[in-house]
Amino acid sequence: MSRIALITGGMGGLGEAICIKMAALGYQVVTTYSPGNKTWKEWLDSMKQQGHNFKAYPCDVADFDSAKACIEQVTKEVGPVDVLVNNAGITRDMTFKKMDKVNWHAVMSTNLDSTFNMTKQVCDGMLDRGWGRIINISSVNGQKGAFGQTNYSAAKAGMHGFTKALALEVARKGVTVNTISPGYIGTKMVMAIPQDVLDSKIIPQIPMGRLGKPEEVAGLVAYLASEEAAFLTGANIAINGGQHMQ
Ligand code: CAA
Ligand code: NAP
């Protein structure tokens, strides 16, 4: 029986690459799409044409009850989740002067509450079975802060606090919990940055002089999910072209 990997936000730029990589390694891949997503079926069809038999379920990761209903359905129809990749996320960039409650909460609930909402549904099962991998996709901007991102930087930094605390609690039960902090990767999230800001303020700060590729992050997810990574827990792994070193 192949292991089951659930990747939230698998239809986005990073998520799709993670789904494809995990499928190539033999996992049964399950992904989620947000309730407002109108193109999920087309995405599944196009993946099928490329030979990928993914399953997809609606889930608002920001909402506990939606996460619970989603995982109940996945467990019933596919099986228990062995690898959870908390990847879904959003930005609502604005200077703190302009930041309002709505955009603060949207980012905190989608990027940080989601980590609790999803992990809560699968963690007990992993402990009972004595094996599990939880991989949280944070950001370089959670490590170093970023102009216009008080909400996002706070949420992404919070994810790693969650990782470290939970890693301690489950370390003796075969379950690892890790954070990946990607730098700027060429997906639609980064393409939403004004071009002049990208060219003048961001790319020059990346020693490699380029954006990262989704496949480069997917390879790291695959490693953290593997048997070889069994001794690696509570870590925050940077993958950012040298932009930020700790
Ligand atoms: N660093 C330093 N200064 C910056 C800056 C940055 N990254 N971004 C903007 N500024 C400066 C501008 O140059 C400008 O300076 P001047 O007034 O001296 O000309 C000033 O801030 C105001 O900029 P805007 O005119 O753009 O102001 P705005 O209110 O319209 O927009 C903003 C502000 C929303 C922050 C916009 O500049 C922006 O979107 N910046 C990019 C933010 C960003 O990098 N987001 C990362 C998204 S990708 C991601 O999050 C993925 C990941 O995890 C890595
Ligand atoms: P993306 O292409 O915009 O994809 C984001 C995904 O999140 C989408 O699939 C979206 O689902 C999903 N999502 C958003 N809100 C959701 C909700 N409420 N419920 C369920 N799903 C929701 O972005 P990306 O670049 O692939 O980013 C993926 C993750 O990597 C994010 O957590 C991001 O913060 C992080 N990250 C990205 C970069 C980068 O440079 N791109 C760098 C560091 C970290 P639908 O499409 O179904 O709406």
mmCIF file with all atom_site columns, C-alpha atoms in Angstrom, residues 95-206:
data_model
loop_
_atom_site.group_PDB
_atom_site.id
_atom_site.type_symbol
_atom_site.label_atom_id
_atom_site.label_alt_id
_atom_site.label_comp_id
_atom_site.label_asym_id
_atom_site.label_entity_id
_atom_site.label_seq_id
_atom_site.pdbx_PDB_ins_code
_atom_site.Cartn_x
_atom_site.Cartn_y
_atom_site.Cartn_z
_atom_site.occupancy
_atom_site.B_iso_or_equiv
_atom_site.pdbx_formal_charge
_atom_site.auth_seq_id
_atom_site.auth_comp_id
_atom_site.auth_asym_id
_atom_site.auth_atom_id
_atom_site.pdbx_PDB_model_num
ATOM 1   C CA . THR A 1 95  ? 2.294  48.930 4.591   1.00 0.00 ? 95  THR A CA 1
ATOM 2   C CA . PHE A 1 96  ? 1.357  48.796 8.272   1.00 0.00 ? 96  PHE A CA 1
ATOM 3   C CA . LYS A 1 97  ? -0.129 52.290 7.934   1.00 0.00 ? 97  LYS A CA 1
ATOM 4   C CA . LYS A 1 98  ? -2.747 50.849 5.582   1.00 0.00 ? 98  LYS A CA 1
ATOM 5   C CA . MET A 1 99  ? -3.139 47.462 7.290   1.00 0.00 ? 99  MET A CA 1
ATOM 6   C CA . ASP A 1 100 ? -6.683 46.860 8.544   1.00 0.00 ? 100 ASP A CA 1
ATOM 7   C CA . LYS A 1 101 ? -8.270 44.085 10.599  1.00 0.00 ? 101 LYS A CA 1
ATOM 8   C CA . VAL A 1 102 ? -9.730 42.309 7.577   1.00 0.00 ? 102 VAL A CA 1
ATOM 9   C CA . ASN A 1 103 ? -6.386 41.886 5.831   1.00 0.00 ? 103 ASN A CA 1
ATOM 10  C CA . TRP A 1 104 ? -4.608 41.040 9.071   1.00 0.00 ? 104 TRP A CA 1
ATOM 11  C CA . HIS A 1 105 ? -7.079 38.270 9.910   1.00 0.00 ? 105 HIS A CA 1
ATOM 12  C CA . ALA A 1 106 ? -7.323 36.914 6.361   1.00 0.00 ? 106 ALA A CA 1
ATOM 13  C CA . VAL A 1 107 ? -3.583 36.255 6.325   1.00 0.00 ? 107 VAL A CA 1
ATOM 14  C CA . MET A 1 108 ? -3.375 34.983 9.904   1.00 0.00 ? 108 MET A CA 1
ATOM 15  C CA . SER A 1 109 ? -6.262 32.555 9.452   1.00 0.00 ? 109 SER A CA 1
ATOM 16  C CA . THR A 1 110 ? -5.228 31.247 6.022   1.00 0.00 ? 110 THR A CA 1
ATOM 17  C CA . ASN A 1 111 ? -1.511 30.936 6.772   1.00 0.00 ? 111 ASN A CA 1
ATOM 18  C CA . LEU A 1 112 ? -1.353 30.192 10.515  1.00 0.00 ? 112 LEU A CA 1
ATOM 19  C CA . ASP A 1 113 ? -4.719 29.008 11.847  1.00 0.00 ? 113 ASP A CA 1
ATOM 20  C CA . SER A 1 114 ? -4.744 26.630 8.868   1.00 0.00 ? 114 SER A CA 1
ATOM 21  C CA . THR A 1 115 ? -1.684 24.858 10.266  1.00 0.00 ? 115 THR A CA 1
ATOM 22  C CA . PHE A 1 116 ? -3.630 24.077 13.440  1.00 0.00 ? 116 PHE A CA 1
ATOM 23  C CA . ASN A 1 117 ? -6.884 23.340 11.577  1.00 0.00 ? 117 ASN A CA 1
ATOM 24  C CA . MET A 1 118 ? -5.323 20.740 9.264   1.00 0.00 ? 118 MET A CA 1
ATOM 25  C CA . THR A 1 119 ? -2.733 19.209 11.595  1.00 0.00 ? 119 THR A CA 1
ATOM 26  C CA . LYS A 1 120 ? -5.342 18.703 14.305  1.00 0.00 ? 120 LYS A CA 1
ATOM 27  C CA . GLN A 1 121 ? -7.298 16.376 12.016  1.00 0.00 ? 121 GLN A CA 1
ATOM 28  C CA . VAL A 1 122 ? -4.396 14.039 11.177  1.00 0.00 ? 122 VAL A CA 1
ATOM 29  C CA . CYS A 1 123 ? -1.914 14.119 14.052  1.00 0.00 ? 123 CYS A CA 1
ATOM 30  C CA . ASP A 1 124 ? -3.634 11.645 16.416  1.00 0.00 ? 124 ASP A CA 1
ATOM 31  C CA . GLY A 1 125 ? -3.901 9.065  13.633  1.00 0.00 ? 125 GLY A CA 1
ATOM 32  C CA . MET A 1 126 ? -0.189 9.424  12.824  1.00 0.00 ? 126 MET A CA 1
ATOM 33  C CA . LEU A 1 127 ? 0.671  8.904  16.511  1.00 0.00 ? 127 LEU A CA 1
ATOM 34  C CA . ASP A 1 128 ? -1.553 5.828  16.713  1.00 0.00 ? 128 ASP A CA 1
ATOM 35  C CA . ARG A 1 129 ? 0.096  4.336  13.626  1.00 0.00 ? 129 ARG A CA 1
ATOM 36  C CA . GLY A 1 130 ? 3.604  5.326  14.801  1.00 0.00 ? 130 GLY A CA 1
ATOM 37  C CA . TRP A 1 131 ? 4.537  7.122  11.580  1.00 0.00 ? 131 TRP A CA 1
ATOM 38  C CA . GLY A 1 132 ? 3.865  10.542 10.128  1.00 0.00 ? 132 GLY A CA 1
ATOM 39  C CA . ARG A 1 133 ? 5.347  13.604 8.480   1.00 0.00 ? 133 ARG A CA 1
ATOM 40  C CA . ILE A 1 134 ? 4.087  17.160 8.910   1.00 0.00 ? 134 ILE A CA 1
ATOM 41  C CA . ILE A 1 135 ? 5.724  19.719 6.649   1.00 0.00 ? 135 ILE A CA 1
ATOM 42  C CA . ASN A 1 136 ? 4.863  23.391 7.037   1.00 0.00 ? 136 ASN A CA 1
ATOM 43  C CA . ILE A 1 137 ? 5.589  25.767 4.169   1.00 0.00 ? 137 ILE A CA 1
ATOM 44  C CA . SER A 1 138 ? 6.643  29.043 5.752   1.00 0.00 ? 138 SER A CA 1
ATOM 45  C CA . SER A 1 139 ? 8.734  31.759 4.061   1.00 0.00 ? 139 SER A CA 1
ATOM 46  C CA . VAL A 1 140 ? 12.025 33.646 4.131   1.00 0.00 ? 140 VAL A CA 1
ATOM 47  C CA . ASN A 1 141 ? 9.858  36.607 5.059   1.00 0.00 ? 141 ASN A CA 1
ATOM 48  C CA . GLY A 1 142 ? 8.849  34.853 8.278   1.00 0.00 ? 142 GLY A CA 1
ATOM 49  C CA . GLN A 1 143 ? 12.560 34.644 9.116   1.00 0.00 ? 143 GLN A CA 1
ATOM 50  C CA . LYS A 1 144 ? 13.696 38.129 8.158   1.00 0.00 ? 144 LYS A CA 1
ATOM 51  C CA . GLY A 1 145 ? 10.519 40.256 7.867   1.00 0.00 ? 145 GLY A CA 1
ATOM 52  C CA . ALA A 1 146 ? 9.506  42.012 4.660   1.00 0.00 ? 146 ALA A CA 1
ATOM 53  C CA . PHE A 1 147 ? 8.337  45.457 3.688   1.00 0.00 ? 147 PHE A CA 1
ATOM 54  C CA . GLY A 1 148 ? 4.535  45.477 3.368   1.00 0.00 ? 148 GLY A CA 1
ATOM 55  C CA . GLN A 1 149 ? 4.105  42.127 5.132   1.00 0.00 ? 149 GLN A CA 1
ATOM 56  C CA . THR A 1 150 ? 3.507  42.600 8.861   1.00 0.00 ? 150 THR A CA 1
ATOM 57  C CA . ASN A 1 151 ? 0.601  40.140 8.582   1.00 0.00 ? 151 ASN A CA 1
ATOM 58  C CA . TYR A 1 152 ? 2.381  37.548 6.419   1.00 0.00 ? 152 TYR A CA 1
ATOM 59  C CA . SER A 1 153 ? 5.715  37.726 8.282   1.00 0.00 ? 153 SER A CA 1
ATOM 60  C CA . ALA A 1 154 ? 3.914  37.247 11.617  1.00 0.00 ? 154 ALA A CA 1
ATOM 61  C CA . ALA A 1 155 ? 1.901  34.273 10.342  1.00 0.00 ? 155 ALA A CA 1
ATOM 62  C CA . LYS A 1 156 ? 4.899  32.594 8.718   1.00 0.00 ? 156 LYS A CA 1
ATOM 63  C CA . ALA A 1 157 ? 7.089  33.091 11.809  1.00 0.00 ? 157 ALA A CA 1
ATOM 64  C CA . GLY A 1 158 ? 4.239  31.625 13.866  1.00 0.00 ? 158 GLY A CA 1
ATOM 65  C CA . MET A 1 159 ? 4.226  28.489 11.738  1.00 0.00 ? 159 MET A CA 1
ATOM 66  C CA . HIS A 1 160 ? 7.745  27.667 12.813  1.00 0.00 ? 160 HIS A CA 1
ATOM 67  C CA . GLY A 1 161 ? 6.907  28.188 16.497  1.00 0.00 ? 161 GLY A CA 1
ATOM 68  C CA . PHE A 1 162 ? 4.146  25.647 15.983  1.00 0.00 ? 162 PHE A CA 1
ATOM 69  C CA . THR A 1 163 ? 6.588  23.284 14.252  1.00 0.00 ? 163 THR A CA 1
ATOM 70  C CA . LYS A 1 164 ? 9.091  23.369 17.115  1.00 0.00 ? 164 LYS A CA 1
ATOM 71  C CA . ALA A 1 165 ? 6.529  22.854 19.873  1.00 0.00 ? 165 ALA A CA 1
ATOM 72  C CA . LEU A 1 166 ? 4.705  20.019 18.139  1.00 0.00 ? 166 LEU A CA 1
ATOM 73  C CA . ALA A 1 167 ? 7.970  18.357 17.084  1.00 0.00 ? 167 ALA A CA 1
ATOM 74  C CA . LEU A 1 168 ? 8.850  18.008 20.776  1.00 0.00 ? 168 LEU A CA 1
ATOM 75  C CA . GLU A 1 169 ? 5.502  16.450 21.617  1.00 0.00 ? 169 GLU A CA 1
ATOM 76  C CA . VAL A 1 170 ? 5.538  13.793 18.899  1.00 0.00 ? 170 VAL A CA 1
ATOM 77  C CA . ALA A 1 171 ? 9.270  13.033 18.583  1.00 0.00 ? 171 ALA A CA 1
ATOM 78  C CA . ARG A 1 172 ? 9.064  9.644  20.303  1.00 0.00 ? 172 ARG A CA 1
ATOM 79  C CA . LYS A 1 173 ? 6.162  8.427  18.200  1.00 0.00 ? 173 LYS A CA 1
ATOM 80  C CA . GLY A 1 174 ? 7.665  8.275  14.708  1.00 0.00 ? 174 GLY A CA 1
ATOM 81  C CA . VAL A 1 175 ? 6.192  11.597 13.655  1.00 0.00 ? 175 VAL A CA 1
ATOM 82  C CA . THR A 1 176 ? 8.403  14.458 12.447  1.00 0.00 ? 176 THR A CA 1
ATOM 83  C CA . VAL A 1 177 ? 7.383  18.079 12.082  1.00 0.00 ? 177 VAL A CA 1
ATOM 84  C CA . ASN A 1 178 ? 9.466  20.481 10.018  1.00 0.00 ? 178 ASN A CA 1
ATOM 85  C CA . THR A 1 179 ? 9.287  23.883 8.391   1.00 0.00 ? 179 THR A CA 1
ATOM 86  C CA . ILE A 1 180 ? 10.517 24.817 4.939   1.00 0.00 ? 180 ILE A CA 1
ATOM 87  C CA . SER A 1 181 ? 11.177 28.525 4.396   1.00 0.00 ? 181 SER A CA 1
ATOM 88  C CA . PRO A 1 182 ? 11.371 29.214 0.676   1.00 0.00 ? 182 PRO A CA 1
ATOM 89  C CA . GLY A 1 183 ? 12.704 32.444 -0.713  1.00 0.00 ? 183 GLY A CA 1
ATOM 90  C CA . TYR A 1 184 ? 11.141 34.028 -3.788  1.00 0.00 ? 184 TYR A CA 1
ATOM 91  C CA . ILE A 1 185 ? 9.852  31.331 -6.133  1.00 0.00 ? 185 ILE A CA 1
ATOM 92  C CA . GLY A 1 186 ? 8.408  32.097 -9.564  1.00 0.00 ? 186 GLY A CA 1
ATOM 93  C CA . THR A 1 187 ? 4.703  31.501 -8.902  1.00 0.00 ? 187 THR A CA 1
ATOM 94  C CA . LYS A 1 188 ? 1.688  33.771 -9.229  1.00 0.00 ? 188 LYS A CA 1
ATOM 95  C CA . MET A 1 189 ? 2.164  34.927 -5.629  1.00 0.00 ? 189 MET A CA 1
ATOM 96  C CA . VAL A 1 190 ? 5.501  36.481 -6.585  1.00 0.00 ? 190 VAL A CA 1
ATOM 97  C CA . MET A 1 191 ? 4.298  37.648 -9.992  1.00 0.00 ? 191 MET A CA 1
ATOM 98  C CA . ALA A 1 192 ? 1.736  39.788 -8.104  1.00 0.00 ? 192 ALA A CA 1
ATOM 99  C CA . ILE A 1 193 ? 4.605  41.944 -6.764  1.00 0.00 ? 193 ILE A CA 1
ATOM 100 C CA . PRO A 1 194 ? 4.914  45.196 -8.747  1.00 0.00 ? 194 PRO A CA 1
ATOM 101 C CA . GLN A 1 195 ? 7.539  44.536 -11.449 1.00 0.00 ? 195 GLN A CA 1
ATOM 102 C CA . ASP A 1 196 ? 9.626  47.575 -10.459 1.00 0.00 ? 196 ASP A CA 1
ATOM 103 C CA . VAL A 1 197 ? 9.771  46.372 -6.822  1.00 0.00 ? 197 VAL A CA 1
ATOM 104 C CA . LEU A 1 198 ? 10.739 42.877 -7.968  1.00 0.00 ? 198 LEU A CA 1
ATOM 105 C CA . ASP A 1 199 ? 13.477 44.182 -10.266 1.00 0.00 ? 199 ASP A CA 1
ATOM 106 C CA . SER A 1 200 ? 14.873 46.923 -8.030  1.00 0.00 ? 200 SER A CA 1
ATOM 107 C CA . LYS A 1 201 ? 14.352 45.646 -4.477  1.00 0.00 ? 201 LYS A CA 1
ATOM 108 C CA . ILE A 1 202 ? 14.038 41.866 -4.499  1.00 0.00 ? 202 ILE A CA 1
ATOM 109 C CA . ILE A 1 203 ? 16.070 40.153 -7.244  1.00 0.00 ? 203 ILE A CA 1
ATOM 110 C CA . PRO A 1 204 ? 19.197 42.210 -6.383  1.00 0.00 ? 204 PRO A CA 1
ATOM 111 C CA . GLN A 1 205 ? 19.007 40.772 -2.840  1.00 0.00 ? 205 GLN A CA 1
ATOM 112 C CA . ILE A 1 206 ? 19.219 37.191 -4.091  1.00 0.00 ? 206 ILE A CA 1
#
